[in-house]
Every structure is written in C-alpha cells, then in structure tokens.
Amino acid sequence: MSVVVSRLEEFAVITLNRQEALNALSAAVLRELALAFDEVAAGDARTLIVTGAGAKAFCAGADIKELVGRSLSAQRRDAAFGQAVLARLDTLPMPSVAAINGYAFGGGLELALACTFRVAAPGAKMGLPEIKLGLIPGYGGTQRLPRAVGEARALEMIMTGRAIDAEEALRIGLVHRVADGDAVAAAVAFARGFSGFGLPALRLARDAVKRALAVPLQEGLSIEADLNTLAFQTRDAVEGMSAFMEKRKPKFQDR
Ligand code: CO8
C-alpha cells in the first residue's frame, strides 16, 4: 500500500508511503488517496492529519516519470483527476492538517495547500518547482497558493521555482506552525486547538471562509448569513449557548 490510513487517538492519519520515490504522487497513489479520503470521511475521526513516510519527504510532487510523453487529452484528464482528489479535502466532515515532514514540492505542496491547515517540521522545504521542468502547477497550486500567501509571493514562488524553508513559510502565512521536532506530533497539538468543537460548526466555518475569496463581498456576506443561520439550527448551538448561560463546559455532539 502506498497510502496508509491509521488512527492516532481521536485523529485519522493518512501517510503517503512510497519512500523510494520521496512519496511522489503517481496515478496509483492518487487513486489510493481518493479511497483513503472516502474511508476517513466515513469514520469518526475529529481531524485528518496528512503526512509522508520517512524523515526526508512529505511528497516530492507528481510522479515526473509518468508525466513524460502524454497526449494533451490524457494530460487534461489527469490534471482534472488530481485536482478533484485534492478538492475532496474541502468536503470532508472534519478539518485536515498537513504535517509537512520534509520536502513538499509541486503536487506535494499542492496537497498540503488543499488541507485546511499546515504544520511544518523545522527542516521542511516547500516549493512549486514546475517551471524548472518547463511546466506550471496542475493540482491547484496557481489557485490556492495566491489565496494563502497573496499574489506577489505566489507569482515569485511559481515563476522562480524557489523553495522556501519552514521559517519563511511561517512568515508568509503558508504554514500555521513550525514544529519543535516531529511534524505529526505538532499537527496533533495544533488540532487539539479545535478538535473539541462540534464538527458541523467547524465545517460551516471552513466553508464560509473557503468561499470568501471566490465571490464578491456582498455575495460572501449573504453566504455567511445563510451558513450562520444553519449553525443556529444545530443542537450543538443550543448546547453551546446553554452551557455559557449555565457557566459550564459545553458537550458538543456533532449534531
Ligand atoms: N517523481 C518521481 N520520482 C521522484 C520525484 C518525483 N516528483 N522526486 C524524487 N523522485 C525519485 C528520484 O527519481 C529518486 O529515484 P531514483 O533513486 O530511482 O533515481 C528518488 O526519488 C530520490 O530522489 P533524489 O535522488 O532526487 O533525492 P535528492 O535528495 O537528491 O533530491 C529532491 C530531492 C530535491 C526533492 C529531488 O528529488 C527533486 O527535485 N525532485 C523533484 C521535485 C519536483 O520537481 N516536483 C514537482 C513535480 S511536477 C508536479 O508536481 C506537477 C503537479 C501537477 C501536474 C499535473 C499532472 C497531471
């Protein structure tokens, strides 16, 4: 198996496990990843953590050896497939955290960008080096990177192919935390910051924010009003507000 699903306390962990190719995303790995997302979506984990096996790489990108000599239509089809697999992260019932434990290049950084949050090991290196191959990103990098770090920084990273280290990634807002040591342990600690909240409210919050940069302000405010109204319909909202009034800790039940 090149993609392993495991459990770490209340968290699901997906590990890319193809160390001989620095966990590169072959077509087979992408298909396994899609199945792994389905498995996690059907389970009861509070958060999904995505990482790479070994100390060297989170994921070195799409499998370059498979990219050579394909027809235009095969290329278009495979780019759309890869995009769809990574977009699944936005529809999971729980948030996701990329634990970037080493190189995250090309499709690897695009996978991390598709997660809700990113935590990097101190020695992690991140970049979109496709330009050095005569290519441009194809699994969402040109769209998600500017949303995360702004147009100027995204243009620089994509057009120079320059890799950045964990500290720079933190400074520009590409990652949320730099780990003291192990990236998965840091991702777990980060996830504890929200894993006690109700999943419906977390999902509505993620959806509202994710849509913010895709629509004009007036439309975004209308989306927020709708999703906020939906949040009020949950039992968790009744519980959360009751607990506040009664000066006790809320017990959310994801309903
Ligand atoms: N694909 C396939 N194999 C890879 C990849 C990759 N992306 N990255 C590394 N490998 C393999 C190497 O070929 C090598 O295998 P072998 O021993 O059989 O030659 C093994 O992994 C170890 O790699 P290195 O010996 O190169 O290790 P180093 O420590 O010297 O270097 C690097 C590590 C710097 C990460 C280097 O491997 C590297 O530059 N890798 C390529 C990074 C890259 O360019 N990534 C972007 C790929 S393109 C992409 O992601 C586009 C996504 C959208 C496309 C849409 C498609 C439909």
mmCIF file of C-alpha atoms and ligand atoms in Angstrom:
data_model
loop_
_atom_site.group_PDB
_atom_site.id
_atom_site.type_symbol
_atom_site.label_atom_id
_atom_site.label_comp_id
_atom_site.label_asym_id
_atom_site.label_seq_id
_atom_site.Cartn_x
_atom_site.Cartn_y
_atom_site.Cartn_z
ATOM 1 C CA MET A 1 0.000 0.000 0.000
ATOM 2 C CA SER A 2 1.364 3.405 -0.961
ATOM 3 C CA VAL A 3 -1.242 5.202 1.127
ATOM 4 C CA VAL A 4 -1.769 4.069 4.714
ATOM 5 C CA VAL A 5 -4.732 5.075 6.884
ATOM 6 C CA SER A 6 -4.182 4.812 10.636
ATOM 7 C CA ARG A 7 -5.538 6.167 13.866
ATOM 8 C CA LEU A 8 -3.754 8.336 16.439
ATOM 9 C CA GLU A 9 -6.097 8.821 19.412
ATOM 10 C CA GLU A 10 -9.107 10.708 18.040
ATOM 11 C CA PHE A 11 -7.321 11.647 14.806
ATOM 12 C CA ALA A 12 -7.116 9.855 11.458
ATOM 13 C CA VAL A 13 -3.692 9.857 9.830
ATOM 14 C CA ILE A 14 -3.100 9.341 6.109
ATOM 15 C CA THR A 15 0.550 8.573 5.336
ATOM 16 C CA LEU A 16 1.927 8.637 1.800
ATOM 17 C CA ASN A 17 4.209 5.631 1.825
ATOM 18 C CA ARG A 18 6.346 5.490 -1.283
ATOM 19 C CA GLN A 19 9.689 6.444 0.169
ATOM 20 C CA GLU A 20 11.769 5.162 -2.763
ATOM 21 C CA ALA A 21 10.242 7.982 -4.858
ATOM 22 C CA LEU A 22 10.040 10.514 -1.999
ATOM 23 C CA ASN A 23 6.300 9.778 -1.735
ATOM 24 C CA ALA A 24 5.635 11.148 -5.240
ATOM 25 C CA LEU A 25 2.029 11.156 -6.411
ATOM 26 C CA SER A 26 1.781 8.548 -9.155
ATOM 27 C CA ALA A 27 -1.648 7.928 -10.677
ATOM 28 C CA ALA A 28 -1.919 4.826 -8.492
ATOM 29 C CA VAL A 29 -1.102 6.842 -5.350
ATOM 30 C CA LEU A 30 -3.743 9.424 -6.283
ATOM 31 C CA ARG A 31 -6.330 6.679 -6.699
ATOM 32 C CA GLU A 32 -5.389 5.206 -3.307
ATOM 33 C CA LEU A 33 -5.528 8.668 -1.777
ATOM 34 C CA ALA A 34 -9.087 9.131 -3.065
ATOM 35 C CA LEU A 35 -10.108 5.843 -1.406
ATOM 36 C CA ALA A 36 -8.331 6.863 1.805
ATOM 37 C CA PHE A 37 -10.290 10.157 1.899
ATOM 38 C CA ASP A 38 -13.541 8.175 1.485
ATOM 39 C CA GLU A 39 -12.536 5.872 4.352
ATOM 40 C CA VAL A 40 -11.735 8.798 6.654
ATOM 41 C CA ALA A 41 -14.947 10.620 5.640
ATOM 42 C CA ALA A 42 -16.987 7.568 6.680
ATOM 43 C CA GLY A 43 -15.258 7.294 10.074
ATOM 44 C CA ASP A 44 -15.489 9.270 13.307
ATOM 45 C CA ALA A 45 -12.091 10.996 13.455
ATOM 46 C CA ARG A 46 -12.097 14.570 14.771
ATOM 47 C CA THR A 47 -9.388 15.689 12.339
ATOM 48 C CA LEU A 48 -7.448 14.205 9.445
ATOM 49 C CA ILE A 49 -3.665 14.546 9.508
ATOM 50 C CA VAL A 50 -1.865 14.004 6.194
ATOM 51 C CA THR A 51 1.860 13.253 6.176
ATOM 52 C CA GLY A 52 4.636 11.416 4.356
ATOM 53 C CA ALA A 53 6.548 8.311 5.427
ATOM 54 C CA GLY A 54 10.191 8.749 6.417
ATOM 55 C CA ALA A 55 12.117 11.790 7.546
ATOM 56 C CA LYS A 56 13.004 13.092 4.093
ATOM 57 C CA ALA A 57 9.825 13.970 2.248
ATOM 58 C CA PHE A 58 6.195 14.859 2.741
ATOM 59 C CA CYS A 59 5.771 14.441 -1.022
ATOM 60 C CA ALA A 60 8.104 15.405 -3.893
ATOM 61 C CA GLY A 61 5.206 16.128 -6.254
ATOM 62 C CA ALA A 62 3.549 14.421 -9.156
ATOM 63 C CA ASP A 63 5.498 11.416 -10.428
ATOM 64 C CA ILE A 64 7.656 13.053 -13.087
ATOM 65 C CA LYS A 65 8.448 9.695 -14.698
ATOM 66 C CA GLU A 66 4.747 9.265 -15.519
ATOM 67 C CA LEU A 67 4.351 12.766 -16.934
ATOM 68 C CA VAL A 68 6.567 12.290 -19.954
ATOM 69 C CA GLY A 69 5.125 11.911 -23.446
ATOM 70 C CA ARG A 70 1.424 12.060 -22.735
ATOM 71 C CA SER A 71 -1.223 13.322 -25.133
ATOM 72 C CA LEU A 72 -2.922 16.646 -24.461
ATOM 73 C CA SER A 73 -6.196 14.936 -23.639
ATOM 74 C CA ALA A 74 -4.541 12.489 -21.225
ATOM 75 C CA GLN A 75 -2.778 15.405 -19.545
ATOM 76 C CA ARG A 76 -6.026 17.398 -19.221
ATOM 77 C CA ARG A 77 -7.869 14.370 -17.836
ATOM 78 C CA ASP A 78 -5.161 13.578 -15.280
ATOM 79 C CA ALA A 79 -4.846 17.190 -14.104
ATOM 80 C CA ALA A 80 -8.610 17.300 -13.567
ATOM 81 C CA PHE A 81 -8.482 13.982 -11.705
ATOM 82 C CA GLY A 82 -5.661 15.138 -9.401
ATOM 83 C CA GLN A 83 -7.484 18.419 -8.736
ATOM 84 C CA ALA A 84 -10.686 16.547 -7.896
ATOM 85 C CA VAL A 85 -8.890 14.199 -5.484
ATOM 86 C CA LEU A 86 -7.298 17.108 -3.586
ATOM 87 C CA ALA A 87 -10.558 19.121 -3.621
ATOM 88 C CA ARG A 88 -12.157 16.272 -1.675
ATOM 89 C CA LEU A 89 -10.349 17.623 1.407
ATOM 90 C CA ASP A 90 -12.736 20.599 1.379
ATOM 91 C CA THR A 91 -15.764 18.319 1.581
ATOM 92 C CA LEU A 92 -14.598 16.025 4.389
ATOM 93 C CA PRO A 93 -16.771 16.267 7.513
ATOM 94 C CA MET A 94 -13.673 17.088 9.567
ATOM 95 C CA PRO A 95 -10.802 19.604 9.154
ATOM 96 C CA SER A 96 -7.440 18.429 7.856
ATOM 97 C CA VAL A 97 -3.859 19.312 8.809
ATOM 98 C CA ALA A 98 -0.844 18.659 6.576
ATOM 99 C CA ALA A 99 2.123 17.577 8.715
ATOM 100 C CA ILE A 100 4.938 18.587 6.348
ATOM 101 C CA ASN A 101 7.826 16.399 7.464
ATOM 102 C CA GLY A 102 10.361 17.185 4.714
ATOM 103 C CA TYR A 103 10.221 18.163 1.038
ATOM 104 C CA ALA A 104 6.803 19.345 -0.163
ATOM 105 C CA PHE A 105 7.323 20.149 -3.811
ATOM 106 C CA GLY A 106 4.930 20.548 -6.741
ATOM 107 C CA GLY A 107 1.908 18.299 -6.258
ATOM 108 C CA GLY A 108 3.137 17.654 -2.700
ATOM 109 C CA LEU A 109 2.809 21.314 -1.754
ATOM 110 C CA GLU A 110 -0.498 21.378 -3.645
ATOM 111 C CA LEU A 111 -1.717 18.513 -1.447
ATOM 112 C CA ALA A 112 -0.663 20.454 1.658
ATOM 113 C CA LEU A 113 -2.369 23.600 0.322
ATOM 114 C CA ALA A 114 -5.599 21.641 -0.130
ATOM 115 C CA CYS A 115 -5.596 20.725 3.586
ATOM 116 C CA THR A 116 -7.370 23.117 5.945
ATOM 117 C CA PHE A 117 -4.136 23.773 7.899
ATOM 118 C CA ARG A 118 -0.366 23.193 7.539
ATOM 119 C CA VAL A 119 2.305 22.466 10.152
ATOM 120 C CA ALA A 120 5.942 22.113 9.027
ATOM 121 C CA ALA A 121 8.930 20.311 10.537
ATOM 122 C CA PRO A 122 11.890 22.661 11.144
ATOM 123 C CA GLY A 123 13.814 21.183 8.197
ATOM 124 C CA ALA A 124 10.895 21.164 5.736
ATOM 125 C CA LYS A 125 11.358 22.698 2.300
ATOM 126 C CA MET A 126 8.409 23.846 0.214
ATOM 127 C CA GLY A 127 8.116 24.969 -3.376
ATOM 128 C CA LEU A 128 6.398 24.778 -6.727
ATOM 129 C CA PRO A 129 9.378 23.940 -8.987
ATOM 130 C CA GLU A 130 7.325 23.021 -12.082
ATOM 131 C CA ILE A 131 8.780 25.979 -14.030
ATOM 132 C CA LYS A 132 12.174 24.220 -13.898
ATOM 133 C CA LEU A 133 10.578 21.324 -15.790
ATOM 134 C CA GLY A 134 9.061 23.669 -18.378
ATOM 135 C CA LEU A 135 5.669 23.238 -16.690
ATOM 136 C CA ILE A 136 3.306 25.046 -14.386
ATOM 137 C CA PRO A 137 1.449 23.593 -11.375
ATOM 138 C CA GLY A 138 -1.591 21.490 -12.223
ATOM 139 C CA TYR A 139 -3.107 20.287 -8.961
ATOM 140 C CA GLY A 140 -4.422 23.646 -7.752
ATOM 141 C CA GLY A 141 -1.152 25.442 -6.915
ATOM 142 C CA THR A 142 -1.747 28.515 -9.077
ATOM 143 C CA GLN A 143 -5.134 28.995 -7.405
ATOM 144 C CA ARG A 144 -4.584 28.028 -3.757
ATOM 145 C CA LEU A 145 -1.087 29.490 -3.265
ATOM 146 C CA PRO A 146 -2.140 33.110 -4.024
ATOM 147 C CA ARG A 147 -5.164 32.652 -1.773
ATOM 148 C CA ALA A 148 -2.818 31.575 1.038
ATOM 149 C CA VAL A 149 0.107 33.981 0.613
ATOM 150 C CA GLY A 150 -1.089 36.696 -1.802
ATOM 151 C CA GLU A 151 -0.447 37.266 -5.494
ATOM 152 C CA ALA A 152 3.041 38.782 -5.233
ATOM 153 C CA ARG A 153 4.547 35.928 -3.234
ATOM 154 C CA ALA A 154 2.728 33.289 -5.244
ATOM 155 C CA LEU A 155 3.985 34.752 -8.524
ATOM 156 C CA GLU A 156 7.534 34.743 -7.158
ATOM 157 C CA MET A 157 7.388 31.155 -5.908
ATOM 158 C CA ILE A 158 5.744 29.836 -9.078
ATOM 159 C CA MET A 159 7.820 31.828 -11.597
ATOM 160 C CA THR A 160 11.211 31.318 -9.950
ATOM 161 C CA GLY A 161 10.534 27.814 -8.617
ATOM 162 C CA ARG A 162 12.412 28.851 -5.461
ATOM 163 C CA ALA A 163 11.982 26.561 -2.453
ATOM 164 C CA ILE A 164 11.428 28.173 0.929
ATOM 165 C CA ASP A 165 12.201 26.852 4.408
ATOM 166 C CA ALA A 166 9.790 26.412 7.306
ATOM 167 C CA GLU A 167 10.548 29.785 8.917
ATOM 168 C CA GLU A 168 9.909 31.685 5.692
ATOM 169 C CA ALA A 169 6.751 29.640 5.107
ATOM 170 C CA LEU A 170 5.537 30.664 8.567
ATOM 171 C CA ARG A 171 6.408 34.313 7.952
ATOM 172 C CA ILE A 172 4.434 34.497 4.695
ATOM 173 C CA GLY A 173 1.451 32.563 6.058
ATOM 174 C CA LEU A 174 1.973 29.397 4.033
ATOM 175 C CA VAL A 175 2.105 27.269 7.195
ATOM 176 C CA HIS A 176 0.356 27.848 10.502
ATOM 177 C CA ARG A 177 3.070 26.474 12.813
ATOM 178 C CA VAL A 178 6.663 25.263 12.727
ATOM 179 C CA ALA A 179 7.114 22.122 14.827
ATOM 180 C CA ASP A 180 9.729 21.867 17.593
ATOM 181 C CA GLY A 181 10.532 18.406 16.271
ATOM 182 C CA ASP A 182 8.128 15.866 14.843
ATOM 183 C CA ALA A 183 5.603 17.316 12.377
ATOM 184 C CA VAL A 184 2.837 14.803 13.170
ATOM 185 C CA ALA A 185 3.138 15.457 16.932
ATOM 186 C CA ALA A 186 2.934 19.191 16.207
ATOM 187 C CA ALA A 187 -0.066 18.661 13.921
ATOM 188 C CA VAL A 188 -1.811 16.729 16.713
ATOM 189 C CA ALA A 189 -1.069 19.541 19.192
ATOM 190 C CA PHE A 190 -2.372 22.082 16.671
ATOM 191 C CA ALA A 191 -5.527 20.035 16.025
ATOM 192 C CA ARG A 192 -6.281 19.963 19.747
ATOM 193 C CA GLY A 193 -6.954 23.683 19.415
ATOM 194 C CA PHE A 194 -10.250 22.916 17.652
ATOM 195 C CA SER A 195 -10.928 19.184 17.938
ATOM 196 C CA GLY A 196 -13.274 19.651 20.911
ATOM 197 C CA PHE A 197 -15.654 21.848 18.915
ATOM 198 C CA GLY A 198 -18.646 20.466 17.034
ATOM 199 C CA LEU A 199 -17.884 19.191 13.539
ATOM 200 C CA PRO A 200 -20.944 20.863 11.934
ATOM 201 C CA ALA A 201 -19.863 24.332 13.117
ATOM 202 C CA LEU A 202 -16.246 23.666 12.111
ATOM 203 C CA ARG A 203 -17.414 22.632 8.678
ATOM 204 C CA LEU A 204 -19.674 25.652 8.236
ATOM 205 C CA ALA A 205 -16.811 27.934 9.321
ATOM 206 C CA ARG A 206 -14.423 26.281 6.855
ATOM 207 C CA ASP A 207 -16.986 26.516 4.034
ATOM 208 C CA ALA A 208 -17.712 30.184 4.689
ATOM 209 C CA VAL A 209 -14.032 31.152 4.753
ATOM 210 C CA LYS A 210 -13.125 28.998 1.735
ATOM 211 C CA ARG A 211 -15.824 30.728 -0.307
ATOM 212 C CA ALA A 212 -14.829 34.212 0.838
ATOM 213 C CA LEU A 213 -12.152 34.756 -1.793
ATOM 214 C CA ALA A 214 -14.202 33.281 -4.627
ATOM 215 C CA VAL A 215 -17.098 35.724 -4.573
ATOM 216 C CA PRO A 216 -17.744 39.485 -4.319
ATOM 217 C CA LEU A 217 -18.186 40.859 -0.768
ATOM 218 C CA GLN A 218 -21.985 41.248 -0.923
ATOM 219 C CA GLU A 219 -22.392 37.651 -2.081
ATOM 220 C CA GLY A 220 -19.920 36.474 0.578
ATOM 221 C CA LEU A 221 -21.877 38.264 3.292
ATOM 222 C CA SER A 222 -25.047 36.588 2.068
ATOM 223 C CA ILE A 223 -23.298 33.172 2.185
ATOM 224 C CA GLU A 224 -22.145 33.944 5.716
ATOM 225 C CA ALA A 225 -25.679 34.898 6.800
ATOM 226 C CA ASP A 226 -27.022 31.622 5.350
ATOM 227 C CA LEU A 227 -24.338 29.416 6.939
ATOM 228 C CA ASN A 228 -24.594 31.286 10.241
ATOM 229 C CA THR A 229 -28.360 30.636 10.208
ATOM 230 C CA LEU A 230 -27.669 26.963 9.555
ATOM 231 C CA ALA A 231 -25.270 26.868 12.521
ATOM 232 C CA PHE A 232 -28.069 28.182 14.737
ATOM 233 C CA GLN A 233 -30.193 25.180 13.737
ATOM 234 C CA THR A 234 -27.768 22.655 15.261
ATOM 235 C CA ARG A 235 -28.167 21.068 18.683
ATOM 236 C CA ASP A 236 -24.550 21.968 19.299
ATOM 237 C CA ALA A 237 -25.522 25.652 19.077
ATOM 238 C CA VAL A 238 -28.278 25.132 21.659
ATOM 239 C CA GLU A 239 -25.801 23.250 23.857
ATOM 240 C CA GLY A 240 -23.027 25.832 23.408
ATOM 241 C CA MET A 241 -25.234 28.788 24.314
ATOM 242 C CA SER A 242 -26.933 26.908 27.193
ATOM 243 C CA ALA A 243 -23.551 25.930 28.611
ATOM 244 C CA PHE A 244 -22.470 29.568 28.504
ATOM 245 C CA MET A 245 -25.584 30.679 30.416
ATOM 246 C CA GLU A 246 -25.179 27.846 32.923
ATOM 247 C CA LYS A 247 -21.459 28.573 33.343
ATOM 248 C CA ARG A 248 -20.388 25.040 32.436
ATOM 249 C CA LYS A 249 -18.299 23.415 29.720
ATOM 250 C CA PRO A 250 -20.338 22.529 26.603
ATOM 251 C CA LYS A 251 -20.662 18.909 25.469
ATOM 252 C CA PHE A 252 -20.886 19.042 21.700
ATOM 253 C CA GLN A 253 -22.328 16.011 19.910
ATOM 254 C CA ASP A 254 -21.771 16.916 16.255
ATOM 255 C CA ARG A 255 -25.480 17.400 15.672
HETATM 256 N N1 CO8 B 1 8.616 11.990 -9.297
HETATM 257 C C1 CO8 B 1 9.199 10.768 -9.454
HETATM 258 N N2 CO8 B 1 10.283 10.383 -8.771
HETATM 259 C C2 CO8 B 1 10.811 11.260 -7.900
HETATM 260 C C3 CO8 B 1 10.278 12.541 -7.692
HETATM 261 C C4 CO8 B 1 9.105 12.893 -8.430
HETATM 262 N N3 CO8 B 1 8.493 14.072 -8.278
HETATM 263 N N4 CO8 B 1 11.039 13.180 -6.791
HETATM 264 C C5 CO8 B 1 12.011 12.332 -6.435
HETATM 265 N N5 CO8 B 1 11.895 11.171 -7.100
HETATM 266 C C6 CO8 B 1 12.740 9.987 -7.011
HETATM 267 C C7 CO8 B 1 14.078 10.215 -7.676
HETATM 268 O O1 CO8 B 1 13.985 9.985 -9.077
HETATM 269 C C8 CO8 B 1 14.935 9.196 -6.978
HETATM 270 O O2 CO8 B 1 14.665 7.922 -7.511
HETATM 271 P P1 CO8 B 1 15.899 7.041 -8.143
HETATM 272 O O3 CO8 B 1 16.780 6.772 -6.968
HETATM 273 O O4 CO8 B 1 15.190 5.833 -8.662
HETATM 274 O O5 CO8 B 1 16.527 7.888 -9.175
HETATM 275 C C9 CO8 B 1 14.389 9.196 -5.557
HETATM 276 O O6 CO8 B 1 13.072 9.744 -5.644
HETATM 277 C C10 CO8 B 1 15.187 10.057 -4.600
HETATM 278 O O7 CO8 B 1 15.277 11.365 -5.147
HETATM 279 P P2 CO8 B 1 16.663 12.139 -5.340
HETATM 280 O O8 CO8 B 1 17.789 11.159 -5.537
HETATM 281 O O9 CO8 B 1 16.472 13.181 -6.385
HETATM 282 O O10 CO8 B 1 16.816 12.796 -3.892
HETATM 283 P P3 CO8 B 1 17.613 14.116 -3.528
HETATM 284 O O11 CO8 B 1 17.673 14.173 -2.041
HETATM 285 O O12 CO8 B 1 18.888 14.207 -4.280
HETATM 286 O O13 CO8 B 1 16.677 15.336 -4.054
HETATM 287 C C11 CO8 B 1 14.617 16.483 -4.391
HETATM 288 C C12 CO8 B 1 15.427 15.537 -3.501
HETATM 289 C C13 CO8 B 1 15.272 17.881 -4.363
HETATM 290 C C14 CO8 B 1 13.212 16.582 -3.803
HETATM 291 C C15 CO8 B 1 14.601 15.956 -5.835
HETATM 292 O O14 CO8 B 1 14.206 14.594 -5.801
HETATM 293 C C16 CO8 B 1 13.654 16.668 -6.745
HETATM 294 O O15 CO8 B 1 13.952 17.781 -7.204
HETATM 295 N N6 CO8 B 1 12.501 16.037 -7.059
HETATM 296 C C17 CO8 B 1 11.538 16.576 -7.992
HETATM 297 C C18 CO8 B 1 10.736 17.705 -7.364
HETATM 298 C C19 CO8 B 1 9.790 18.269 -8.382
HETATM 299 O O16 CO8 B 1 10.189 18.832 -9.397
HETATM 300 N N7 CO8 B 1 8.461 18.190 -8.097
HETATM 301 C C20 CO8 B 1 7.447 18.704 -8.970
HETATM 302 C C21 CO8 B 1 6.952 17.605 -9.870
HETATM 303 S S1 CO8 B 1 5.834 18.213 -11.109
HETATM 304 C C22 CO8 B 1 4.365 18.354 -10.271
HETATM 305 O O17 CO8 B 1 4.224 18.054 -9.107
HETATM 306 C C23 CO8 B 1 3.215 18.875 -11.101
HETATM 307 C C24 CO8 B 1 1.855 18.601 -10.417
HETATM 308 C C25 CO8 B 1 0.704 18.760 -11.372
HETATM 309 C C26 CO8 B 1 0.887 18.001 -12.637
HETATM 310 C C27 CO8 B 1 -0.411 17.619 -13.292
HETATM 311 C C28 CO8 B 1 -0.278 16.190 -13.831
HETATM 312 C C29 CO8 B 1 -1.496 15.606 -14.461
#
